[in-house]
XYZ file of N, CA and C in Angstrom:
426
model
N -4.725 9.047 9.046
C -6.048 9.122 9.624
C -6.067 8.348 10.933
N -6.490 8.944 11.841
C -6.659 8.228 13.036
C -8.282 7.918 13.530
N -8.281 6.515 14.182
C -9.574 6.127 14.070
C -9.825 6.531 15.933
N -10.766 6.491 16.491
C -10.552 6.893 18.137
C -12.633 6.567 17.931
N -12.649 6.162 19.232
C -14.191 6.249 19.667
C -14.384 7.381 20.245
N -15.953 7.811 19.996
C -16.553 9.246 20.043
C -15.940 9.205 21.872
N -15.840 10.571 21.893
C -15.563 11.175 23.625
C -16.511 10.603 24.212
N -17.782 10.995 24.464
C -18.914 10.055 25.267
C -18.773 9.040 25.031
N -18.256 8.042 24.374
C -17.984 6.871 24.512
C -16.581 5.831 25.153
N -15.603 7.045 25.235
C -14.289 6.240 25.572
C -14.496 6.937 26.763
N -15.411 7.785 27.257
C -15.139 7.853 28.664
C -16.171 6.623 29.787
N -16.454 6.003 28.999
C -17.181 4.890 29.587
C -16.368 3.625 30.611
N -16.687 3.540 31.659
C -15.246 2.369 32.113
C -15.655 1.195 31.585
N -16.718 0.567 30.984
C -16.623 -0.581 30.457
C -16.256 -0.554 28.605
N -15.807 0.302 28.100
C -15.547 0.485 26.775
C -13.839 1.273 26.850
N -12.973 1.216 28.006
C -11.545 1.601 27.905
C -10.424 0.458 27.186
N -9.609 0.690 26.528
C -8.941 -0.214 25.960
C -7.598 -1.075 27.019
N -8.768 -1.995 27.546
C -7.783 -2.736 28.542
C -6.853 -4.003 27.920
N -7.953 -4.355 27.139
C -8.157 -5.457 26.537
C -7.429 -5.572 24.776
N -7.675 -4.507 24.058
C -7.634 -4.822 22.794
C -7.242 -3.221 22.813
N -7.498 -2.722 21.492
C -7.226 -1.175 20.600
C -8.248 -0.947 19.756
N -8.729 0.175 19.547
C -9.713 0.261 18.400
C -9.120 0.855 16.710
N -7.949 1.099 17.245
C -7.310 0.979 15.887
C -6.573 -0.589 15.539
N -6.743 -1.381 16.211
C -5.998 -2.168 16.006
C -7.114 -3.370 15.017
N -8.347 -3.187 15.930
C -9.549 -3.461 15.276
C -9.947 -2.927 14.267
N -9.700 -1.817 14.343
C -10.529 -1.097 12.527
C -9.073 -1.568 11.272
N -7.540 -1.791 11.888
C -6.798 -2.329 11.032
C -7.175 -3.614 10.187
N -7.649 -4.622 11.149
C -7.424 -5.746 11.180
C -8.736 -5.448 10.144
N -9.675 -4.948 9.934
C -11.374 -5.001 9.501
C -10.740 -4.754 7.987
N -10.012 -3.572 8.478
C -9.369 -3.096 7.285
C -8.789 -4.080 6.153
N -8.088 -5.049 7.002
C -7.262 -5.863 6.049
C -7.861 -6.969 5.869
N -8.790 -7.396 6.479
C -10.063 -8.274 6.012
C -10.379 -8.128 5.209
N -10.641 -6.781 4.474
C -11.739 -6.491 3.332
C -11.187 -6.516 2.003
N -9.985 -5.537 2.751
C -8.872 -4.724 1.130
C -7.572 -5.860 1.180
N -7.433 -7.153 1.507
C -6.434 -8.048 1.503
C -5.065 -7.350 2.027
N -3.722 -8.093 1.260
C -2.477 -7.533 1.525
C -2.237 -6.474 0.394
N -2.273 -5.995 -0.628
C -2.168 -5.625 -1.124
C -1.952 -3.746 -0.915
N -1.294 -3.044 -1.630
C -1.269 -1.741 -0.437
C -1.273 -0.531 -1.430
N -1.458 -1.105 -2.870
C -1.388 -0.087 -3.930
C -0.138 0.463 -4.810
N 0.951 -0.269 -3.714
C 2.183 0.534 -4.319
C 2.817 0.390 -5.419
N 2.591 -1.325 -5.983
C 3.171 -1.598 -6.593
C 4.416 -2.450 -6.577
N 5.327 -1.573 -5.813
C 6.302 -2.265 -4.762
C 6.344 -3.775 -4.097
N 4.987 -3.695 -3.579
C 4.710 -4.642 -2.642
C 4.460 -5.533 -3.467
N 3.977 -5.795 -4.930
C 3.862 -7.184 -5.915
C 4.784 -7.940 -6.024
N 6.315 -7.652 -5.870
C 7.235 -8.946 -5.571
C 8.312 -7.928 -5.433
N 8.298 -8.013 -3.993
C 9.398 -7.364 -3.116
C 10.236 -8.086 -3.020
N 11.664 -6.976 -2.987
C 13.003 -7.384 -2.749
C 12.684 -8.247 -0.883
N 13.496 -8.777 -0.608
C 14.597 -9.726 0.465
C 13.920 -8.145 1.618
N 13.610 -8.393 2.579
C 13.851 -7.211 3.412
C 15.255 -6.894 4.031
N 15.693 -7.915 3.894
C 17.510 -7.942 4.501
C 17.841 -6.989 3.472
N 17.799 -7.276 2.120
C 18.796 -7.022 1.010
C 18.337 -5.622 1.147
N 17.046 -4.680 1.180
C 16.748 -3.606 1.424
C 17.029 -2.670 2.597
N 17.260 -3.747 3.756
C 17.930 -2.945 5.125
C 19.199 -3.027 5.054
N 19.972 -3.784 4.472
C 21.641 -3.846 4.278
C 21.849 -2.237 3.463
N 21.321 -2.230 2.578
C 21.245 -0.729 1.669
C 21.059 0.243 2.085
N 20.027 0.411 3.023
C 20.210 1.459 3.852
C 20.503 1.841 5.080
N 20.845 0.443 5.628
C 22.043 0.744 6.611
C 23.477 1.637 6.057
N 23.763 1.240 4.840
C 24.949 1.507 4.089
C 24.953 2.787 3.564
N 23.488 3.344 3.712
C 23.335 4.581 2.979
C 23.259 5.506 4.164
N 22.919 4.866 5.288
C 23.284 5.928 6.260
C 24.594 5.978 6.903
N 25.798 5.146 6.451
C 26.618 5.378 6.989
C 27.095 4.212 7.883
N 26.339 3.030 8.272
C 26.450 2.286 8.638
C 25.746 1.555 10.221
N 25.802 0.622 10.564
C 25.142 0.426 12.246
C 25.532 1.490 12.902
N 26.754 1.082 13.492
C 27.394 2.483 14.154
C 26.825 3.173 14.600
N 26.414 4.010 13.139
C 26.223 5.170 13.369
C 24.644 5.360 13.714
N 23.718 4.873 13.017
C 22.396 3.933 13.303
C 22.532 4.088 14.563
N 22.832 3.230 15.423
C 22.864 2.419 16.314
C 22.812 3.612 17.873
N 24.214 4.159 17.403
C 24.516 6.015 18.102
C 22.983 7.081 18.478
N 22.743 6.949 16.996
C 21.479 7.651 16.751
C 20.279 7.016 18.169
N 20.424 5.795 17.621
C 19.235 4.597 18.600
C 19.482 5.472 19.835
N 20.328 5.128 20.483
C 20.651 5.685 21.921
C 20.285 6.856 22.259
N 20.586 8.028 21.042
C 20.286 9.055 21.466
C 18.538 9.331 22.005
N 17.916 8.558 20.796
C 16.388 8.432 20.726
C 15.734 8.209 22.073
N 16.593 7.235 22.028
C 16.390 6.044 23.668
C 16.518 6.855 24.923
N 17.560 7.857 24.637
C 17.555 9.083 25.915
C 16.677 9.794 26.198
N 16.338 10.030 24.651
C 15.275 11.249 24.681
C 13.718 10.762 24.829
N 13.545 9.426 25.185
C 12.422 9.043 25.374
C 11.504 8.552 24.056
N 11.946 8.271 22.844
C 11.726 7.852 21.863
C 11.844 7.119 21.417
N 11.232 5.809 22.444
C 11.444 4.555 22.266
C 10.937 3.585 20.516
N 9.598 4.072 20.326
C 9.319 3.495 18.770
C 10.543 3.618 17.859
N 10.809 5.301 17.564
C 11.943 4.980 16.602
C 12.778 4.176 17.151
N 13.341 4.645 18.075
C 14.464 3.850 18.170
C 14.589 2.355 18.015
N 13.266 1.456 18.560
C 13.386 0.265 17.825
C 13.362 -0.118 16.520
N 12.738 0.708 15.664
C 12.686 0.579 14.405
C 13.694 1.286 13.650
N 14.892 1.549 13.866
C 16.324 1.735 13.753
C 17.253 0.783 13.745
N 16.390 -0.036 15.004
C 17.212 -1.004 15.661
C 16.807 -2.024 14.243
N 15.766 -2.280 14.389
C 15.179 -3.418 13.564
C 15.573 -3.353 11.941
N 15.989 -2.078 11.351
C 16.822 -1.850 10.310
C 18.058 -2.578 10.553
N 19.022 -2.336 11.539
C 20.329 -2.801 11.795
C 20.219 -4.398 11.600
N 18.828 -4.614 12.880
C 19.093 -6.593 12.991
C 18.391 -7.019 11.909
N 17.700 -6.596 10.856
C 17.146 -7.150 9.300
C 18.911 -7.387 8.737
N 19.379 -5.961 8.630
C 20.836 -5.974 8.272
C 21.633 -7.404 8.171
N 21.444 -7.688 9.828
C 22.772 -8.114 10.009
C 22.332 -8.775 11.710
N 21.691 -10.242 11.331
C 20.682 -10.448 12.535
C 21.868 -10.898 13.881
N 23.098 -11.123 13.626
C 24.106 -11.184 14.846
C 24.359 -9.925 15.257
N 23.636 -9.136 15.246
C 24.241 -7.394 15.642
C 23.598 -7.579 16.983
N 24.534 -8.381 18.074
C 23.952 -8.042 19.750
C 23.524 -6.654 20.258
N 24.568 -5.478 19.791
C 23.931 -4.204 20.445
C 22.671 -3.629 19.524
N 22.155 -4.038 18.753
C 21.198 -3.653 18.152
C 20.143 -4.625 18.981
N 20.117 -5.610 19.180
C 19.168 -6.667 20.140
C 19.239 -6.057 21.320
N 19.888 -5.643 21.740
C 19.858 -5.108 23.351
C 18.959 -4.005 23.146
N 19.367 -3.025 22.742
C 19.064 -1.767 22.810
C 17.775 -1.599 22.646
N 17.094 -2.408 21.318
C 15.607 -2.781 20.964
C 15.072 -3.353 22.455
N 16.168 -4.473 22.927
C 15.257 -4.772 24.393
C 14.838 -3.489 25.170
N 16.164 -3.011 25.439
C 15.380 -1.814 26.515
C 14.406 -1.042 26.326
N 13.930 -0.859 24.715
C 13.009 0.334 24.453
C 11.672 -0.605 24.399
N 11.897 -1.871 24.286
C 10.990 -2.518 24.518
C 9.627 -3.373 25.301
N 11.122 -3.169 26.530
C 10.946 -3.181 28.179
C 10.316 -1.981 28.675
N 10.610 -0.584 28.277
C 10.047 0.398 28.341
C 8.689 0.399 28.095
N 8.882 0.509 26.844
C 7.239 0.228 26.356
C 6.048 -0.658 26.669
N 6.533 -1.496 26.994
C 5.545 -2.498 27.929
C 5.053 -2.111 29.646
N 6.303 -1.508 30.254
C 5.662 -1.108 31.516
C 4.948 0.548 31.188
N 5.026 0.981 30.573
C 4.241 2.102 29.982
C 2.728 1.886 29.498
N 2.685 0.775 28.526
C 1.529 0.316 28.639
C 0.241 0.099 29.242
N -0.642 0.707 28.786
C -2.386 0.918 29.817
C -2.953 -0.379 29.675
N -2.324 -1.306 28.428
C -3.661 -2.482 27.580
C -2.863 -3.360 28.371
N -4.022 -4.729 28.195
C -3.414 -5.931 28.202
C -2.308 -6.657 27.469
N -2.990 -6.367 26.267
C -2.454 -7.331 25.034
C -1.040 -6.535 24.773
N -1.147 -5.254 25.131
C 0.010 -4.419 24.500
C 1.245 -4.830 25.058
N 1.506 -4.753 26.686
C 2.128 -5.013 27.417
C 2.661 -6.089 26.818
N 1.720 -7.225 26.973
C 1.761 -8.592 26.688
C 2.606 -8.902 25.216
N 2.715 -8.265 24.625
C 3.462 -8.111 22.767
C 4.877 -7.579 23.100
N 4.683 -6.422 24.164
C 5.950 -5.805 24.679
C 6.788 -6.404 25.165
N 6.779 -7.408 25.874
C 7.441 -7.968 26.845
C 7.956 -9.247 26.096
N 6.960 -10.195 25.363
C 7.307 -10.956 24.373
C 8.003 -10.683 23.511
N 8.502 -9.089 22.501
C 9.223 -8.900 21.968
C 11.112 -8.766 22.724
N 10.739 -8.089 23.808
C 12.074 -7.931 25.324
C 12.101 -9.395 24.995
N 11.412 -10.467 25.281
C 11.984 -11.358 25.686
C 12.684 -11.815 24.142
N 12.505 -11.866 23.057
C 13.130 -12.567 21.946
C 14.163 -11.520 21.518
N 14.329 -10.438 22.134
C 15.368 -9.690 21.770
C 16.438 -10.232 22.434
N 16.565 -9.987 24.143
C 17.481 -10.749 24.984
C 17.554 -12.269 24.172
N 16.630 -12.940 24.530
C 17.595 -14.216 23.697
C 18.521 -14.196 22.500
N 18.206 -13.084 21.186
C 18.622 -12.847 20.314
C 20.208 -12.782 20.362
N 19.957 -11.210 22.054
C 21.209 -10.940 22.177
C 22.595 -12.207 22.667
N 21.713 -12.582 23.522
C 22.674 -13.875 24.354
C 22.815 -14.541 23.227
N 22.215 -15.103 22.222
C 22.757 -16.081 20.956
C 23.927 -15.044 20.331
N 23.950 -14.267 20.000
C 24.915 -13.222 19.175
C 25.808 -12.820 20.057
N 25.890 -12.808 21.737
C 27.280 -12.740 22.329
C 27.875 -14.178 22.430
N 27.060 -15.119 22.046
C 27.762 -16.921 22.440
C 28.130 -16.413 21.210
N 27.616 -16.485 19.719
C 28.283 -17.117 18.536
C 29.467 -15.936 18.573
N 29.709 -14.726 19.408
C 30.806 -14.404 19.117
C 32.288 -14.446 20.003
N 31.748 -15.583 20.642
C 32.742 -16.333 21.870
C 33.836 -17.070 21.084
């Protein structure tokens, strides 16, 4: 379900999302009300997220190949997945430098793409803890 303000209303210039999201707001309202909880079941005492991304890193065959995939995404202008590919790999296996890089660039992307404030602003903060990530994971493998 997607939440969006009525047309006569988002065409207003003082009601454009410079600032914030209105899904990001009806999330947050959302999870105010209905807590963490998400119905699944699952979520009552979840495995390790590592121990769950190691598994299916393994079930696809490995980073590698993951990783291959990332790039391709990354070509094709499909920056979300591809970070969240990435972010499978570095849950994996958080010294994986080309998985930190690669998340940077789609990340870097995504931020100068960006219309919002805050968005940009998340974008660029994530670029930046990726690059550091990476530079820690090419030192520890000096």
């Amino acid at each position: 379900m997607e939440v969006k303000l009525p047309e006569e209303l988002a065409k207003l210039p003082y009601l454009q999302e410079l600032y914030g999201r209105v899904d990001w707001s009806v999330r947050g309202i959302y999870h105010g009300y209905l807590g963490w909880y998400d119905g699944k079941g699952t979520g009552l005492n979840p495995l390790p997220s590592s121990y769950r991304a190691r598994e299916i890193v393994e079930l696809a065959g490995g980073a590698d190949k993951i990783l291959a995939r990332a790039i391709e995404l990354q070509k094709n202008g499909e920056h979300q997945l591809c970070a969240e590919l990435c972010d499978l790999v570095i849950e994996a296996n958080p010294q994986d430098a080309l998985a930190h890089r690669i998340k940077a660039s789609s990340m870097a992307y995504l931020a100068m793409s960006a219309r919002n404030l805050n968005t940009f602003g998340f974008y660029r903060s994530a670029y930046a803890m990726e690059m550091k990530a990476f530079q820690e994971a090419i030192n520890k493998g000096k």
